[in-house]
Short mmCIF file of C-alpha atoms and ligand atoms in Angstrom, two decimals:
data_model
loop_
_atom_site.label_atom_id
_atom_site.label_comp_id
_atom_site.label_asym_id
_atom_site.label_seq_id
_atom_site.Cartn_x
_atom_site.Cartn_y
_atom_site.Cartn_z
CA MET J 1056 -0.25 0.06 -0.11
CA GLU J 1057 0.91 3.92 -0.13
CA PHE J 1058 0.96 5.88 3.21
CA MET J 1059 2.90 8.68 4.30
CA THR J 1060 2.93 9.61 7.71
CA GLY J 1061 0.53 11.83 9.47
CA VAL J 1062 2.97 12.45 12.73
CA ASN J 1063 5.73 15.54 12.15
CA GLU J 1064 9.32 14.63 11.68
CA LYS J 1065 10.08 15.01 14.70
CA GLU J 1066 7.89 12.33 16.49
CA THR J 1067 8.91 10.18 13.38
CA LYS J 1068 12.40 10.18 14.25
CA GLU J 1069 11.73 9.43 17.82
CA ILE J 1070 9.58 6.46 17.18
CA LYS J 1071 11.85 4.80 14.63
CA GLN J 1072 14.66 5.60 17.05
CA LEU J 1073 12.86 3.66 19.72
CA LEU J 1074 11.64 0.92 17.79
CA ASP J 1075 14.92 0.36 16.34
CA ALA J 1076 15.91 -0.36 19.90
CA CYS J 1077 13.35 -2.68 20.26
CA LYS J 1078 13.68 -6.58 20.16
CA GLU J 1079 10.78 -9.12 19.47
CA GLY J 1080 8.44 -9.14 22.99
CA ASP J 1081 9.34 -5.99 24.40
CA VAL J 1082 6.97 -3.68 25.14
CA VAL J 1083 6.86 -0.32 24.21
CA LYS J 1084 4.62 2.58 25.23
CA VAL J 1085 4.33 5.14 22.49
CA ASN J 1086 1.86 8.03 22.98
CA GLY J 1087 -0.11 6.16 25.67
CA ALA J 1088 -1.14 3.26 24.10
CA VAL J 1089 0.77 -0.20 24.59
CA HIS J 1090 2.36 -2.39 21.74
CA VAL J 1091 3.82 -5.30 22.26
CA ILE J 1092 6.56 -5.76 19.48
CA ARG J 1093 5.91 -9.26 18.11
CA ASP J 1094 7.67 -9.44 15.00
CA MET J 1095 10.57 -7.13 13.42
CA GLY J 1096 11.51 -8.42 10.47
CA THR J 1097 12.14 -6.86 7.47
CA VAL J 1098 8.76 -5.09 6.28
CA ALA J 1099 7.56 -4.41 9.44
CA PHE J 1100 4.52 -1.84 9.77
CA VAL J 1101 4.04 -0.58 13.58
CA ILE J 1102 1.13 1.23 13.96
CA LEU J 1103 0.81 3.66 16.60
CA ARG J 1104 -2.64 5.43 17.32
CA LYS J 1105 -4.17 7.59 19.41
CA ARG J 1106 -7.91 6.22 20.63
CA GLU J 1107 -9.01 10.41 20.02
CA GLY J 1108 -7.80 9.93 16.45
CA LEU J 1109 -5.24 12.55 16.04
CA LEU J 1110 -1.70 10.53 15.20
CA GLN J 1111 -1.62 7.86 12.91
CA CYS J 1112 2.26 6.84 12.35
CA VAL J 1113 2.74 3.95 10.27
CA TYR J 1114 6.44 2.80 10.66
CA GLU J 1115 7.96 0.82 7.65
CA LYS J 1116 11.27 -0.80 7.97
CA GLU J 1117 10.87 -1.34 4.32
CA LYS J 1118 8.84 -0.70 1.55
CA ALA J 1119 5.94 -3.83 0.68
CA GLY J 1120 5.83 -4.05 -2.83
CA PHE J 1121 1.44 -3.21 -4.42
CA ASP J 1122 0.40 -2.61 -8.14
CA LEU J 1123 1.37 0.89 -9.30
CA LYS J 1124 -1.95 3.27 -7.80
CA ARG J 1125 -2.99 0.31 -6.17
CA MET J 1126 -4.48 -0.26 -9.64
CA GLY J 1127 -4.14 -4.21 -10.18
CA SER J 1128 -4.87 -7.84 -8.87
CA THR J 1129 -1.22 -9.39 -9.28
CA THR J 1130 1.32 -7.10 -8.13
CA GLU J 1131 3.67 -7.45 -11.11
CA THR J 1132 3.26 -3.96 -11.59
CA SER J 1133 4.81 -2.70 -8.40
CA TYR J 1134 7.77 0.32 -8.47
CA TYR J 1135 9.77 -2.30 -7.34
CA GLY J 1136 9.69 -5.04 -9.35
CA ALA J 1137 7.05 -8.10 -9.41
CA THR J 1138 6.37 -9.61 -5.69
CA LYS J 1139 6.69 -13.05 -6.06
CA ASN J 1140 4.04 -15.90 -3.78
CA PRO J 1141 6.13 -17.35 -1.37
CA TRP J 1142 4.14 -20.66 -1.54
CA ASN J 1143 5.68 -21.20 -5.21
CA LEU J 1144 7.64 -18.32 -6.44
CA ALA J 1145 6.21 -19.12 -9.85
CA HIS J 1146 3.17 -17.72 -8.97
CA VAL J 1147 2.15 -14.17 -8.13
CA PRO J 1148 0.30 -13.24 -4.41
CA GLY J 1149 -2.12 -11.06 -6.23
CA GLY J 1150 -2.99 -7.59 -5.28
CA SER J 1151 -2.68 -5.15 -5.17
CA SER J 1152 -1.53 -5.09 -1.90
CA GLY J 1153 0.55 -8.50 -2.92
CA GLY J 1154 3.41 -7.46 -1.17
CA SER J 1155 1.91 -7.02 2.49
CA CYS J 1156 0.18 -10.35 1.70
CA ALA J 1157 3.46 -11.78 0.63
CA ALA J 1158 5.75 -10.44 3.60
CA VAL J 1159 3.26 -11.88 6.17
CA ALA J 1160 3.50 -15.77 4.98
CA ALA J 1161 6.78 -15.25 4.45
CA ASP J 1162 7.40 -14.29 7.60
CA GLU J 1163 9.27 -11.41 6.87
CA CYS J 1164 6.26 -9.60 9.63
CA ALA J 1165 3.63 -10.54 12.19
CA TYR J 1166 1.23 -8.29 10.29
CA ALA J 1167 1.18 -5.08 7.29
CA LEU J 1168 -1.68 -3.17 6.95
CA GLY J 1169 -3.30 -3.10 3.11
CA SER J 1170 -6.01 -1.06 1.26
CA ASP J 1171 -9.10 -2.45 -0.30
CA THR J 1172 -10.71 -0.63 -3.38
CA GLY J 1173 -12.25 -3.89 -4.78
CA GLY J 1174 -10.37 -7.01 -3.14
CA SER J 1175 -7.27 -5.83 -2.62
CA ILE J 1176 -6.66 -7.00 1.02
CA ARG J 1177 -9.02 -10.26 0.50
CA GLN J 1178 -8.00 -10.97 -2.85
CA PRO J 1179 -4.05 -11.07 -2.50
CA SER J 1180 -4.79 -13.16 1.36
CA SER J 1181 -7.09 -15.57 -0.24
CA PHE J 1182 -3.58 -16.37 -2.82
CA CYS J 1183 -0.84 -16.54 0.19
CA GLY J 1184 -2.74 -18.39 2.89
CA VAL J 1185 -2.75 -15.28 5.09
CA VAL J 1186 -5.66 -13.86 7.13
CA GLY J 1187 -6.85 -10.24 5.63
CA ILE J 1188 -9.49 -7.55 6.77
CA LYS J 1189 -11.50 -4.89 5.21
CA PRO J 1190 -13.82 -3.19 7.84
CA THR J 1191 -16.97 -1.07 7.07
CA TYR J 1192 -16.47 1.68 4.70
CA GLY J 1193 -15.37 4.85 7.13
CA THR J 1194 -13.96 2.60 9.85
CA VAL J 1195 -9.97 3.27 9.30
CA SER J 1196 -8.93 6.73 9.06
CA ARG J 1197 -7.71 6.97 5.42
CA TYR J 1198 -5.37 10.42 6.24
CA GLY J 1199 -2.42 9.97 4.59
CA LEU J 1200 -3.30 7.49 2.03
CA ILE J 1201 -3.29 8.30 -1.83
CA ALA J 1202 -6.94 8.24 -2.97
CA TYR J 1203 -7.99 5.15 -5.78
CA GLY J 1204 -11.28 5.42 -5.37
CA SER J 1205 -12.65 7.68 -2.35
CA SER J 1206 -15.84 6.18 -2.38
CA LEU J 1207 -14.86 2.85 -2.16
CA ASP J 1208 -11.17 2.50 -0.27
CA GLN J 1209 -10.60 1.34 3.09
CA ILE J 1210 -7.48 0.22 5.12
CA GLY J 1211 -7.40 -3.35 6.69
CA PRO J 1212 -4.85 -5.12 8.57
CA ILE J 1213 -3.44 -8.43 6.92
CA ALA J 1214 -1.75 -10.79 9.46
CA LYS J 1215 -1.20 -14.43 9.74
CA ASP J 1216 -4.59 -15.03 11.94
CA VAL J 1217 -7.94 -14.12 13.21
CA THR J 1218 -6.89 -12.85 16.72
CA ASP J 1219 -3.93 -10.57 14.98
CA CYS J 1220 -5.90 -9.71 12.66
CA ALA J 1221 -9.04 -8.23 15.37
CA THR J 1222 -6.15 -7.21 17.37
CA ILE J 1223 -4.61 -4.79 14.94
CA LEU J 1224 -7.94 -3.94 13.51
CA GLU J 1225 -8.48 -2.58 17.21
CA THR J 1226 -6.10 -0.71 17.16
CA ILE J 1227 -5.93 1.40 14.19
CA ALA J 1228 -9.63 1.99 13.84
CA SER J 1229 -11.04 5.07 14.81
CA HIS J 1230 -12.66 8.50 14.26
CA ASP J 1231 -10.59 10.76 12.52
CA GLU J 1232 -12.29 14.80 11.58
CA LYS J 1233 -8.87 14.64 9.27
CA ASP J 1234 -10.88 12.35 6.81
CA SER J 1235 -14.52 13.67 5.83
CA THR J 1236 -15.46 9.81 5.34
CA SER J 1237 -14.05 8.74 8.48
CA ILE J 1238 -17.19 7.53 10.68
CA ALA J 1239 -17.56 7.55 14.34
CA ARG J 1240 -18.59 4.11 15.76
CA LYS J 1241 -20.33 3.20 18.83
CA SER J 1242 -17.63 1.04 19.40
CA TYR J 1243 -14.29 -0.73 18.40
CA ASP J 1244 -13.82 -3.87 20.32
CA PHE J 1245 -13.23 -6.03 17.63
CA THR J 1246 -11.78 -8.88 19.65
CA GLU J 1247 -14.83 -9.45 21.33
CA GLY J 1248 -15.93 -10.77 17.96
CA LEU J 1249 -12.89 -13.44 19.03
CA LYS J 1250 -15.26 -16.37 20.21
CA CYS J 1251 -15.21 -19.95 19.11
CA ASP J 1252 -19.05 -20.23 18.87
CA VAL J 1253 -21.31 -20.20 15.74
CA LYS J 1254 -24.38 -21.80 17.54
CA GLY J 1255 -27.84 -20.34 16.08
CA MET J 1256 -25.70 -17.82 13.58
CA LYS J 1257 -27.29 -17.98 10.21
CA ILE J 1258 -25.15 -18.48 7.66
CA GLY J 1259 -25.88 -18.07 3.95
CA VAL J 1260 -24.21 -19.22 0.60
CA PRO J 1261 -24.80 -17.43 -2.48
CA ARG J 1262 -25.34 -19.58 -5.28
CA ASP J 1263 -24.23 -17.05 -8.23
CA TYR J 1264 -21.48 -17.45 -6.11
CA PHE J 1265 -20.40 -21.09 -6.71
CA SER J 1266 -21.57 -21.62 -10.14
CA ASP J 1267 -19.87 -21.43 -13.85
CA GLY J 1268 -16.34 -19.77 -13.16
CA LEU J 1269 -15.44 -20.95 -9.69
CA ASP J 1270 -12.44 -23.31 -9.63
CA GLU J 1271 -13.61 -26.75 -8.89
CA GLU J 1272 -10.77 -27.63 -5.93
CA MET J 1273 -11.46 -23.76 -4.44
CA LYS J 1274 -15.67 -24.55 -4.71
CA GLU J 1275 -14.76 -28.17 -2.82
CA SER J 1276 -12.59 -26.83 0.39
CA ILE J 1277 -14.38 -23.85 0.88
CA LEU J 1278 -17.92 -25.61 1.09
CA GLU J 1279 -16.36 -28.40 3.44
CA ALA J 1280 -15.32 -25.03 5.51
CA VAL J 1281 -18.55 -24.33 5.57
CA LYS J 1282 -20.01 -27.46 7.07
CA VAL J 1283 -16.83 -27.35 9.53
CA LEU J 1284 -19.43 -24.29 10.30
CA GLY J 1285 -22.79 -25.78 10.64
CA GLN J 1286 -21.07 -28.88 12.61
CA GLN J 1287 -20.04 -26.27 14.99
CA GLY J 1288 -24.05 -24.97 15.17
CA ALA J 1289 -24.50 -22.55 12.16
CA ILE J 1290 -27.69 -22.51 10.26
CA VAL J 1291 -26.47 -22.75 7.07
CA GLU J 1292 -28.41 -21.74 3.67
CA THR J 1293 -27.98 -20.79 -0.03
CA PHE J 1294 -29.72 -18.15 -1.48
CA ASP J 1295 -29.28 -16.23 -4.46
CA LEU J 1296 -27.96 -12.67 -4.26
CA SER J 1297 -28.91 -11.10 -7.85
CA LEU J 1298 -26.84 -8.81 -9.47
CA VAL J 1299 -23.82 -10.16 -9.18
CA LYS J 1300 -22.76 -9.94 -12.85
CA TYR J 1301 -23.88 -6.00 -12.61
CA ALA J 1302 -20.78 -5.68 -10.09
CA ILE J 1303 -17.37 -5.88 -12.26
CA PRO J 1304 -18.97 -2.84 -14.70
CA ALA J 1305 -20.10 -0.83 -12.25
CA TYR J 1306 -17.06 -1.58 -10.20
CA TYR J 1307 -14.57 -0.09 -13.05
CA VAL J 1308 -16.69 2.71 -14.41
CA ILE J 1309 -16.50 4.32 -10.66
CA ALA J 1310 -13.34 3.57 -9.48
CA SER J 1311 -11.64 4.29 -12.79
CA ALA J 1312 -13.87 7.91 -12.48
CA GLU J 1313 -12.66 8.12 -8.79
CA ALA J 1314 -9.17 7.13 -10.11
CA SER J 1315 -8.72 9.98 -13.22
CA SER J 1316 -10.54 12.55 -10.52
CA ASN J 1317 -7.90 11.95 -7.90
CA LEU J 1318 -4.88 11.73 -10.19
CA SER J 1319 -5.19 14.92 -11.55
CA ARG J 1320 -3.00 16.54 -9.01
CA PHE J 1321 -0.73 14.74 -10.12
CA ASP J 1322 0.57 17.39 -12.16
CA GLY J 1323 4.33 17.64 -11.98
CA VAL J 1324 3.55 20.74 -9.67
CA LYS J 1325 1.99 19.83 -6.72
CA TYR J 1326 3.05 16.40 -6.25
CA GLY J 1327 5.02 13.47 -6.96
CA TYR J 1328 7.09 13.06 -9.65
CA ARG J 1329 8.06 15.68 -12.60
CA THR J 1330 9.82 15.31 -15.51
CA PRO J 1331 13.48 16.54 -16.05
CA GLU J 1332 12.58 18.03 -19.32
CA TYR J 1333 10.47 20.09 -21.19
CA ASP J 1334 9.26 23.71 -23.01
CA GLY J 1335 6.45 25.49 -21.72
CA LEU J 1336 3.27 24.44 -18.64
CA HIS J 1337 1.39 22.33 -21.31
CA ASP J 1338 5.18 20.20 -21.95
CA MET J 1339 5.50 19.66 -18.23
CA TYR J 1340 2.44 18.34 -17.61
CA LYS J 1341 1.82 15.67 -20.82
CA LYS J 1342 5.14 15.03 -20.35
CA THR J 1343 4.87 14.35 -16.57
CA ARG J 1344 2.01 12.71 -16.81
CA SER J 1345 3.02 10.48 -19.60
CA GLU J 1346 6.01 9.20 -18.15
CA GLY J 1347 4.93 9.25 -14.44
CA PHE J 1348 1.93 7.05 -14.98
CA GLY J 1349 1.93 3.11 -16.01
CA PRO J 1350 0.20 1.67 -18.63
CA GLU J 1351 -2.79 0.48 -16.06
CA VAL J 1352 -3.18 3.60 -14.62
CA LYS J 1353 -3.31 4.95 -17.94
CA ARG J 1354 -5.85 2.78 -19.00
CA ARG J 1355 -7.91 3.80 -16.39
CA ILE J 1356 -7.69 7.67 -16.23
CA MET J 1357 -8.83 6.97 -19.78
CA LEU J 1358 -11.37 5.51 -18.42
CA GLY J 1359 -12.35 7.83 -16.19
CA SER J 1360 -12.13 10.61 -18.02
CA PHE J 1361 -14.41 9.06 -21.18
CA VAL J 1362 -17.55 7.93 -18.37
CA LEU J 1363 -17.25 11.47 -17.00
CA SER J 1364 -17.23 13.35 -19.73
CA SER J 1365 -20.52 14.95 -20.69
CA GLY J 1366 -22.69 13.01 -22.92
CA TYR J 1367 -21.26 10.01 -21.27
CA TYR J 1368 -22.00 10.81 -17.55
CA ASP J 1369 -25.45 9.81 -17.72
CA ALA J 1370 -24.75 6.91 -20.11
CA TYR J 1371 -21.72 5.18 -18.07
CA TYR J 1372 -21.22 7.12 -14.15
CA LEU J 1373 -24.57 7.67 -13.29
CA LYS J 1374 -26.13 4.37 -14.27
CA ALA J 1375 -23.24 2.45 -12.88
CA LEU J 1376 -24.23 4.71 -9.39
CA ARG J 1377 -27.59 3.05 -9.71
CA THR J 1378 -26.20 -0.48 -9.93
CA LYS J 1379 -24.36 0.43 -6.83
CA ALA J 1380 -27.85 1.06 -4.88
CA LEU J 1381 -29.35 -1.52 -6.40
CA ILE J 1382 -26.36 -3.56 -5.07
CA LYS J 1383 -26.32 -2.61 -1.52
CA GLN J 1384 -30.34 -2.53 -1.73
CA ALA J 1385 -29.55 -6.94 -2.52
CA PHE J 1386 -27.07 -7.17 0.34
CA ASP J 1387 -29.48 -5.41 2.87
CA LYS J 1388 -32.30 -7.67 1.90
CA ALA J 1389 -29.86 -10.98 2.43
CA PHE J 1390 -29.08 -9.63 5.72
CA ALA J 1391 -32.24 -9.38 6.89
CA SER J 1392 -31.59 -12.94 6.81
CA TYR J 1393 -28.46 -14.09 7.56
CA ASP J 1394 -26.12 -12.76 9.42
CA VAL J 1395 -23.35 -13.62 7.82
CA ILE J 1396 -22.47 -14.79 3.75
CA ILE J 1397 -20.24 -16.84 2.39
CA ALA J 1398 -18.43 -16.53 -0.61
CA PRO J 1399 -14.85 -17.16 -2.19
CA ALA J 1400 -12.22 -14.06 -2.68
CA ALA J 1401 -11.34 -15.18 -6.40
CA PRO J 1402 -12.15 -17.61 -8.57
CA THR J 1403 -9.16 -19.50 -8.59
CA THR J 1404 -5.41 -19.90 -6.81
CA ALA J 1405 -2.76 -17.53 -7.66
CA PRO J 1406 -2.12 -17.69 -11.41
CA LYS J 1407 1.71 -17.73 -12.67
CA ILE J 1408 3.23 -14.38 -12.94
CA GLY J 1409 3.01 -13.57 -16.55
CA GLU J 1410 -0.30 -14.97 -17.12
CA SER J 1411 -2.87 -12.03 -16.20
CA LEU J 1412 -1.48 -8.91 -17.39
CA LYS J 1413 -1.18 -9.97 -20.99
CA ASP J 1414 -5.16 -9.58 -21.20
CA PRO J 1415 -6.30 -6.72 -18.19
CA LEU J 1416 -10.28 -7.45 -19.12
CA LYS J 1417 -9.82 -10.98 -17.81
CA MET J 1418 -8.05 -9.74 -14.65
CA TYR J 1419 -10.77 -7.60 -14.48
CA LEU J 1420 -13.22 -10.28 -14.16
CA GLY J 1421 -11.30 -12.04 -11.70
CA ASP J 1422 -12.84 -9.47 -8.75
CA ILE J 1423 -16.20 -11.01 -9.71
CA TYR J 1424 -16.10 -12.20 -5.64
CA THR J 1425 -14.58 -8.91 -4.27
CA ILE J 1426 -15.76 -5.77 -5.45
CA ALA J 1427 -19.32 -5.74 -4.59
CA VAL J 1428 -18.81 -5.65 -0.87
CA ASN J 1429 -16.60 -2.34 -1.55
CA LEU J 1430 -19.71 -0.91 -3.45
CA ALA J 1431 -21.98 -1.67 -0.95
CA GLY J 1432 -19.46 -0.17 1.73
CA LEU J 1433 -19.30 -3.95 3.73
CA PRO J 1434 -16.78 -5.66 5.99
CA GLY J 1435 -15.54 -8.57 4.48
CA ILE J 1436 -12.27 -11.11 5.96
CA THR J 1437 -10.47 -13.61 4.26
CA ILE J 1438 -9.04 -17.08 5.93
CA PRO J 1439 -7.33 -19.68 4.46
CA VAL J 1440 -9.18 -23.07 4.08
CA GLY J 1441 -7.01 -25.19 2.55
CA LYS J 1442 -4.46 -25.80 -0.67
CA ASP J 1443 -5.10 -27.04 -4.14
CA SER J 1444 -3.79 -29.74 -6.30
CA ASN J 1445 -0.47 -27.68 -6.95
CA ALA J 1446 -0.33 -27.08 -2.76
CA LEU J 1447 -1.21 -23.23 -3.63
CA PRO J 1448 -3.68 -21.65 -0.83
CA ILE J 1449 -7.43 -21.23 -1.02
CA GLY J 1450 -8.77 -18.78 0.68
CA MET J 1451 -12.59 -18.25 2.04
CA GLN J 1452 -14.39 -15.29 1.99
CA LEU J 1453 -16.69 -14.09 5.65
CA ILE J 1454 -18.67 -10.84 4.16
CA GLY J 1455 -21.33 -9.28 6.79
CA ASP J 1456 -23.62 -6.28 6.91
CA CYS J 1457 -22.45 -3.08 8.02
CA PHE J 1458 -21.05 -2.32 11.57
CA GLU J 1459 -21.01 -6.42 12.03
CA GLU J 1460 -17.10 -7.16 12.17
CA LYS J 1461 -18.06 -8.99 14.99
CA LYS J 1462 -19.88 -12.22 13.56
CA ILE J 1463 -17.52 -12.07 10.36
CA ILE J 1464 -14.32 -12.28 12.78
CA ARG J 1465 -16.65 -14.74 15.35
CA ALA J 1466 -17.25 -17.43 12.57
CA ALA J 1467 -13.49 -16.84 11.58
CA TYR J 1468 -11.85 -17.57 14.36
CA THR J 1469 -14.71 -20.47 15.32
CA TYR J 1470 -13.66 -22.12 11.57
CA GLU J 1471 -9.53 -21.68 12.52
CA GLN J 1472 -10.02 -22.73 16.15
CA THR J 1473 -12.17 -25.81 15.50
CA LYS J 1474 -9.22 -26.76 12.09
CA ALA J 1475 -6.76 -26.03 14.89
CA SER J 1476 -7.99 -28.64 17.92
CA GLU J 1477 -8.92 -30.95 15.07
CA LYS J 1478 -5.73 -30.91 13.95
CA GLU J 1479 -3.90 -31.09 17.55
CA ASP J 1480 -6.32 -34.44 17.94
CA ASN J 1481 -5.09 -35.85 15.15
CA LEU J 1482 -1.17 -35.41 16.48
CA GLU J 1483 -2.46 -36.81 19.96
CA GLY J 1484 -3.74 -39.85 18.05
CA GLY J 1485 -1.11 -40.36 16.09
CA ARG J 1486 1.52 -40.16 19.10
N1 LIG O 2137 -8.09 -5.70 -8.61
C1 LIG O 2137 -8.94 -4.34 -8.62
C2 LIG O 2137 -8.50 -3.32 -9.44
O1 LIG O 2137 -7.54 -2.60 -9.65
C3 LIG O 2137 -8.73 -3.99 -7.01
C4 LIG O 2137 -7.77 -2.78 -6.18
C5 LIG O 2137 -7.67 -2.45 -5.18
O2 LIG O 2137 -8.55 -3.01 -3.86
N2 LIG O 2137 -6.68 -1.72 -4.69
O3 LIG O 2137 -9.11 -2.33 -9.31
#
């Protein structure tokens, strides 16, 4: 993810010095908040935050890769070069927060952050076999985060298990008046959801998410995991969510429109890169933007400018906004009957490096299971539920209604704990 620190230089220096002197297991108290240093690998993000929502510092020991401007699903277009999937280096880690997920999966750090506009926490978590949560829109301040699709972007943690994810979310979430989309929630006690109990919980499995296009092995593993929750007392039902096929066109219209507007400030004057040689102001703009943006970013700027242009605005942008509202309504209807909806986070396990970039449209279609959640502003968590025959991780996505993170955390934790105790029983049985 792309992040700037929200503290002044002096504070940053002090925090750096303090953290550089830490060892794993040390307890540090910074600005009144206590942090246990779990791991000081090469890519460690330490988030310090005052509950009042004023201070946010992301301390990066090293930068993790992500797709340029967070547009992409593979982390092959990172400024630092392609990131590889630690489970198989010939495969991508997913994206756009692929570097964060790969770093957690490779044990380079205890946790990392990602930003999820259309699945960039949940899809790479699935590809890398880690846990990633995208909270309800507005829960974590985006102050300091460079905007991609402002009405969709949300920051969330990526960690090795559900407990760490819930704990970090609890630390970084709060109302921030410096972010106009930040919401003041009634409670931020996400760790309260860490209960191994789904008795009576109603789980909906949308038929439309498990039909054509989903890899058979993924389908089997996820439905097997749903069965585990059923055995633990959850009431599982299948249902039709509807409108699923409209999510991709609506998302790419809205996200590109917002991106084209958000990125207009990168003109070589106010932010970022400026071309070294130019002849006048317009030439400077043109060269700066031609040289500074990669092909995928340019494609989205062109698409976004087109759908916002007069004559096409109603036909594309307005229509996409209407579709977004209908998708939200479909979820509202589903959550009137279910506590949690279960879905895949991607149609397949991690593809090979080089496979996806050849066909951008196909890559867009790969976002089918994650983007509707952003369009509706909902929380979603991905947890690992198995491996395919190539030993690549398979993830399962649990989606909750707005502000109902605790329910998805509870279901995810119950699955995780049940599997862990089964593993222990098997080990003991074999002794
Ligand atoms: N793959 C999606 C896109 O390229 C999602 C990216 C994201 O969530 N940042 O827009």
